[in-house]
PDB file of C-alpha atoms in Angstrom:
ATOM      1  CA  MET R   1       0.248  -0.198  -0.103  1.00 47.00           C
ATOM      2  CA  PRO R   2       1.529   3.231  -0.740  1.00 46.00           C
ATOM      3  CA  ALA R   3       2.664   5.257   2.436  1.00 48.00           C
ATOM      4  CA  ARG R   4       1.055   8.457   1.437  1.00 45.00           C
ATOM      5  CA  ASN R   5      -2.419   6.634   2.360  1.00 51.00           C
ATOM      6  CA  LEU R   6      -1.074   4.890   5.094  1.00 50.00           C
ATOM      7  CA  ASP R   7       0.415   7.960   6.754  1.00 53.00           C
ATOM      8  CA  ARG R   8      -2.618   9.880   5.770  1.00 81.00           C
ATOM      9  CA  LEU R   9      -4.432   7.787   8.074  1.00 93.00           C
ATOM     10  CA  ILE R  10      -3.008   6.776  10.987  1.00 91.00           C
ATOM     11  CA  ASP R  11      -2.151  10.150  11.838  1.00 92.00           C
ATOM     12  CA  ARG R  12      -5.904  11.185  11.777  1.00 94.00           C
ATOM     13  CA  LEU R  13      -6.526   8.079  13.707  1.00 96.00           C
ATOM     14  CA  PRO R  14      -7.062   8.862  17.586  1.00 96.00           C
ATOM     15  CA  LYS R  15      -4.639   8.019  20.249  1.00 96.00           C
ATOM     16  CA  VAL R  16      -5.141   4.408  21.852  1.00 98.00           C
ATOM     17  CA  ARG R  17      -3.544   2.485  24.845  1.00 98.00           C
ATOM     18  CA  GLY R  18      -4.017  -0.837  22.448  1.00 97.00           C
ATOM     19  CA  ALA R  19      -1.354  -2.095  19.640  1.00 95.00           C
ATOM     20  CA  LEU R  20      -1.895   0.810  16.425  1.00 95.00           C
ATOM     21  CA  THR R  21       0.702  -0.773  13.787  1.00 95.00           C
ATOM     22  CA  GLY R  22       1.084   0.029   9.562  1.00 94.00           C
ATOM     23  CA  ASP R  23       1.201  -1.382   7.470  1.00 94.00           C
ATOM     24  CA  ALA R  24       0.986  -5.270   9.982  1.00 95.00           C
ATOM     25  CA  ALA R  25       1.680  -8.368   8.562  1.00 94.00           C
ATOM     26  CA  ILE R  26      -1.599 -10.047   8.624  1.00 92.00           C
ATOM     27  CA  ALA R  27      -0.862 -13.512   7.492  1.00 91.00           C
ATOM     28  CA  ARG R  28       0.712 -15.130  11.145  1.00 87.00           C
ATOM     29  CA  ALA R  29      -3.022 -13.956  12.626  1.00 88.00           C
ATOM     30  CA  THR R  30      -4.831 -16.539   9.863  1.00 90.00           C
ATOM     31  CA  TRP R  31      -4.884 -19.778  10.640  1.00 90.00           C
ATOM     32  CA  PHE R  32      -3.318 -20.179   6.951  1.00 92.00           C
ATOM     33  CA  ARG R  33      -0.785 -17.708   6.997  1.00 92.00           C
ATOM     34  CA  VAL R  34      -1.749 -16.227   3.513  1.00 91.00           C
ATOM     35  CA  GLY R  35      -1.810 -12.828   2.353  1.00 91.00           C
ATOM     36  CA  GLY R  36      -0.829  -8.941   2.390  1.00 94.00           C
ATOM     37  CA  THR R  37      -0.404  -6.332   5.001  1.00 96.00           C
ATOM     38  CA  ALA R  38      -2.969  -4.519   7.352  1.00 96.00           C
ATOM     39  CA  GLU R  39      -2.929  -1.230   5.455  1.00 96.00           C
ATOM     40  CA  ILE R  40      -3.566  -0.434   9.869  1.00 96.00           C
ATOM     41  CA  LEU R  41      -3.593  -3.175  12.438  1.00 96.00           C
ATOM     42  CA  PHE R  42      -5.470  -2.123  15.610  1.00 97.00           C
ATOM     43  CA  GLU R  43      -5.432  -4.511  18.766  1.00 97.00           C
ATOM     44  CA  PRO R  44      -7.658  -2.770  21.778  1.00 98.00           C
ATOM     45  CA  ALA R  45      -6.460  -3.165  25.012  1.00 97.00           C
ATOM     46  CA  ASP R  46      -9.619  -3.488  26.613  1.00 96.00           C
ATOM     47  CA  ARG R  47     -13.394  -2.810  25.829  1.00 95.00           C
ATOM     48  CA  ASP R  48     -13.369   1.416  26.664  1.00 97.00           C
ATOM     49  CA  ASP R  49     -10.390   1.578  24.240  1.00 98.00           C
ATOM     50  CA  LEU R  50     -12.112  -0.221  21.345  1.00 97.00           C
ATOM     51  CA  ALA R  51     -15.102   1.839  21.971  1.00 97.00           C
ATOM     52  CA  ALA R  52     -13.099   5.328  22.741  1.00 98.00           C
ATOM     53  CA  PHE R  53     -11.531   4.669  19.426  1.00 98.00           C
ATOM     54  CA  MET R  54     -14.562   3.421  17.294  1.00 97.00           C
ATOM     55  CA  ALA R  55     -16.104   7.300  18.483  1.00 97.00           C
ATOM     56  CA  GLN R  56     -12.984   8.699  17.296  1.00 97.00           C
ATOM     57  CA  ARG R  57     -11.835   7.409  14.703  1.00 96.00           C
ATOM     58  CA  PRO R  58     -12.241   9.322  10.499  1.00 96.00           C
ATOM     59  CA  ASP R  59     -15.903   8.336   9.219  1.00 93.00           C
ATOM     60  CA  ASP R  60     -14.196   8.161   5.884  1.00 93.00           C
ATOM     61  CA  ALA R  61     -11.870   5.288   7.872  1.00 95.00           C
ATOM     62  CA  ASP R  62     -13.315   1.337   6.171  1.00 96.00           C
ATOM     63  CA  VAL R  63     -13.401  -0.833   9.938  1.00 97.00           C
ATOM     64  CA  THR R  64     -13.368  -4.892   9.094  1.00 96.00           C
ATOM     65  CA  ILE R  65     -13.118  -6.991  12.170  1.00 94.00           C
ATOM     66  CA  ILE R  66     -10.762 -10.333  12.499  1.00 93.00           C
ATOM     67  CA  GLY R  67     -10.645 -12.551  15.374  1.00 89.00           C
ATOM     68  CA  ALA R  68      -9.414 -15.767  15.001  1.00 90.00           C
ATOM     69  CA  GLY R  69      -8.847 -15.948  11.415  1.00 90.00           C
ATOM     70  CA  SER R  70      -9.892 -19.506  10.905  1.00 90.00           C
ATOM     71  CA  ASN R  71     -12.176 -18.771   8.688  1.00 85.00           C
ATOM     72  CA  LEU R  72      -9.918 -16.543   6.601  1.00 89.00           C
ATOM     73  CA  LEU R  73      -8.290 -15.985   3.603  1.00 91.00           C
ATOM     74  CA  ILE R  74      -5.861 -12.012   2.938  1.00 93.00           C
ATOM     75  CA  ARG R  75      -5.503 -11.310  -0.281  1.00 93.00           C
ATOM     76  CA  ASP R  76      -1.791 -10.740  -1.233  1.00 93.00           C
ATOM     77  CA  GLY R  77      -2.994  -7.059  -1.786  1.00 94.00           C
ATOM     78  CA  GLY R  78      -3.910  -6.628   2.088  1.00 95.00           C
ATOM     79  CA  ILE R  79      -6.731  -5.085   3.752  1.00 96.00           C
ATOM     80  CA  PRO R  80      -7.626  -1.570   3.450  1.00 96.00           C
ATOM     81  CA  GLY R  81      -8.399   0.758   6.314  1.00 97.00           C
ATOM     82  CA  ILE R  82      -8.110  -0.081   9.750  1.00 98.00           C
ATOM     83  CA  THR R  83      -7.710  -3.557  10.887  1.00 97.00           C
ATOM     84  CA  LEU R  84      -9.979  -4.453  14.006  1.00 97.00           C
ATOM     85  CA  ARG R  85      -8.148  -7.615  15.999  1.00 95.00           C
ATOM     86  CA  LEU R  86     -10.018  -8.546  19.269  1.00 92.00           C
ATOM     87  CA  GLY R  87      -7.478 -10.548  21.104  1.00 89.00           C
ATOM     88  CA  ARG R  88      -7.375 -11.519  25.059  1.00 91.00           C
ATOM     89  CA  ALA R  89      -8.833  -8.708  26.547  1.00 94.00           C
ATOM     90  CA  PHE R  90     -12.317  -9.669  24.384  1.00 96.00           C
ATOM     91  CA  SER R  91     -12.277 -13.699  25.318  1.00 96.00           C
ATOM     92  CA  ASP R  92     -13.662 -13.364  29.352  1.00 97.00           C
ATOM     93  CA  ILE R  93     -15.547 -16.710  29.601  1.00 98.00           C
ATOM     94  CA  ASN R  94     -18.030 -16.344  32.482  1.00 97.00           C
ATOM     95  CA  ILE R  95     -20.688 -18.464  34.040  1.00 98.00           C
ATOM     96  CA  ASP R  96     -23.658 -17.638  36.471  1.00 97.00           C
ATOM     97  CA  GLY R  97     -25.991 -20.627  36.872  1.00 96.00           C
ATOM     98  CA  ASP R  98     -27.310 -21.616  33.348  1.00 95.00           C
ATOM     99  CA  ARG R  99     -25.650 -18.684  32.084  1.00 96.00           C
ATOM    100  CA  VAL R 100     -22.590 -18.759  30.029  1.00 97.00           C
ATOM    101  CA  SER R 101     -21.411 -15.121  28.706  1.00 97.00           C
ATOM    102  CA  ALA R 102     -18.605 -14.942  27.022  1.00 97.00           C
ATOM    103  CA  GLY R 103     -16.292 -12.339  25.001  1.00 97.00           C
ATOM    104  CA  ALA R 104     -16.465 -12.240  21.366  1.00 96.00           C
ATOM    105  CA  GLY R 105     -12.670 -13.100  21.261  1.00 96.00           C
ATOM    106  CA  ALA R 106     -13.482 -16.099  23.093  1.00 97.00           C
ATOM    107  CA  ILE R 107     -12.177 -19.604  21.472  1.00 96.00           C
ATOM    108  CA  ASP R 108     -16.171 -21.638  20.185  1.00 97.00           C
ATOM    109  CA  VAL R 109     -14.394 -24.691  21.521  1.00 97.00           C
ATOM    110  CA  THR R 110     -12.730 -23.172  25.129  1.00 97.00           C
ATOM    111  CA  VAL R 111     -16.347 -21.259  24.804  1.00 97.00           C
ATOM    112  CA  SER R 112     -17.821 -25.316  25.023  1.00 97.00           C
ATOM    113  CA  ARG R 113     -15.239 -27.019  27.962  1.00 98.00           C
ATOM    114  CA  ALA R 114     -16.331 -24.074  30.214  1.00 98.00           C
ATOM    115  CA  ALA R 115     -20.084 -25.253  29.749  1.00 97.00           C
ATOM    116  CA  ARG R 116     -18.916 -29.037  29.373  1.00 98.00           C
ATOM    117  CA  ASP R 117     -17.061 -28.054  32.834  1.00 98.00           C
ATOM    118  CA  ALA R 118     -19.782 -26.349  34.476  1.00 98.00           C
ATOM    119  CA  GLY R 119     -22.132 -29.370  34.104  1.00 97.00           C
ATOM    120  CA  LEU R 120     -23.575 -27.358  31.201  1.00 97.00           C
ATOM    121  CA  GLY R 121     -25.102 -28.648  27.889  1.00 95.00           C
ATOM    122  CA  GLY R 122     -25.891 -27.685  24.769  1.00 94.00           C
ATOM    123  CA  LEU R 123     -22.844 -25.716  23.370  1.00 96.00           C
ATOM    124  CA  GLU R 124     -21.693 -29.501  22.458  1.00 96.00           C
ATOM    125  CA  PHE R 125     -21.384 -27.716  19.485  1.00 96.00           C
ATOM    126  CA  LEU R 126     -19.184 -25.541  19.854  1.00 96.00           C
ATOM    127  CA  SER R 127     -16.614 -27.853  19.197  1.00 94.00           C
ATOM    128  CA  GLY R 128     -16.610 -28.391  16.802  1.00 90.00           C
ATOM    129  CA  ILE R 129     -16.678 -25.275  14.953  1.00 94.00           C
ATOM    130  CA  PRO R 130     -13.111 -23.515  14.009  1.00 93.00           C
ATOM    131  CA  GLY R 131     -12.918 -19.324  15.297  1.00 94.00           C
ATOM    132  CA  THR R 132     -13.925 -16.991  17.900  1.00 96.00           C
ATOM    133  CA  ILE R 133     -17.570 -16.493  19.398  1.00 97.00           C
ATOM    134  CA  GLY R 134     -17.517 -13.131  17.579  1.00 95.00           C
ATOM    135  CA  GLY R 135     -17.921 -14.522  14.726  1.00 94.00           C
ATOM    136  CA  ALA R 136     -20.020 -17.461  15.090  1.00 95.00           C
ATOM    137  CA  LEU R 137     -22.534 -14.810  15.691  1.00 95.00           C
ATOM    138  CA  ARG R 138     -22.519 -12.846  13.100  1.00 93.00           C
ATOM    139  CA  MET R 139     -22.592 -16.235  10.963  1.00 93.00           C
ATOM    140  CA  ASN R 140     -25.006 -17.488  12.843  1.00 95.00           C
ATOM    141  CA  ALA R 141     -22.234 -20.478  13.514  1.00 95.00           C
ATOM    142  CA  GLY R 142     -23.440 -24.434  13.532  1.00 95.00           C
ATOM    143  CA  ALA R 143     -22.864 -27.711  13.527  1.00 94.00           C
ATOM    144  CA  TYR R 144     -24.543 -31.058  14.943  1.00 93.00           C
ATOM    145  CA  GLY R 145     -28.160 -29.585  14.320  1.00 94.00           C
ATOM    146  CA  ARG R 146     -27.868 -27.004  16.262  1.00 95.00           C
ATOM    147  CA  GLU R 147     -27.275 -23.244  15.981  1.00 95.00           C
ATOM    148  CA  LEU R 148     -26.004 -20.160  17.667  1.00 95.00           C
ATOM    149  CA  LYS R 149     -29.118 -18.790  17.331  1.00 96.00           C
ATOM    150  CA  GLU R 150     -30.725 -21.753  19.494  1.00 95.00           C
ATOM    151  CA  ILE R 151     -28.889 -20.743  22.849  1.00 94.00           C
ATOM    152  CA  LEU R 152     -28.615 -17.415  22.440  1.00 95.00           C
ATOM    153  CA  ILE R 153     -30.110 -15.106  24.957  1.00 94.00           C
ATOM    154  CA  GLU R 154     -28.566 -11.845  24.505  1.00 94.00           C
ATOM    155  CA  ALA R 155     -25.541  -9.638  22.434  1.00 93.00           C
ATOM    156  CA  GLU R 156     -23.906  -6.682  23.508  1.00 89.00           C
ATOM    157  CA  ALA R 157     -22.109  -4.351  20.996  1.00 83.00           C
TER     158      ALA R 157
END
């Protein structure tokens, strides 16, 4: 990507506490390890960092959200604009009674195992789906005759 475009966009972005990287090698963030760079890669420190960034980012800056990169092929030309990667700060899993709360960055199989370990059934199908809860939600992931829409109570964005 041309450096002058990178400089203009990165100069217009708000300050963050997380990592903001220009011309970031993104192939390492995908399971297939292929593809070009992200013009700007933003890895927020936490929810507040993400919310502040999204509220202050330029309106003309495209945003692409990625999770674990399990169902993702990056083209050699890279990803223009801002690539948002939700990491560990978004992978909390909490169980309260018969309710499981999971961040968008939580790995599906990890959520399934946490439910199992808490004696809860119904999330076993997630163990067959690569990726994160955020991706599963976006795609209404399903396997073995079950879909996320059947167990989802609420989503906060």
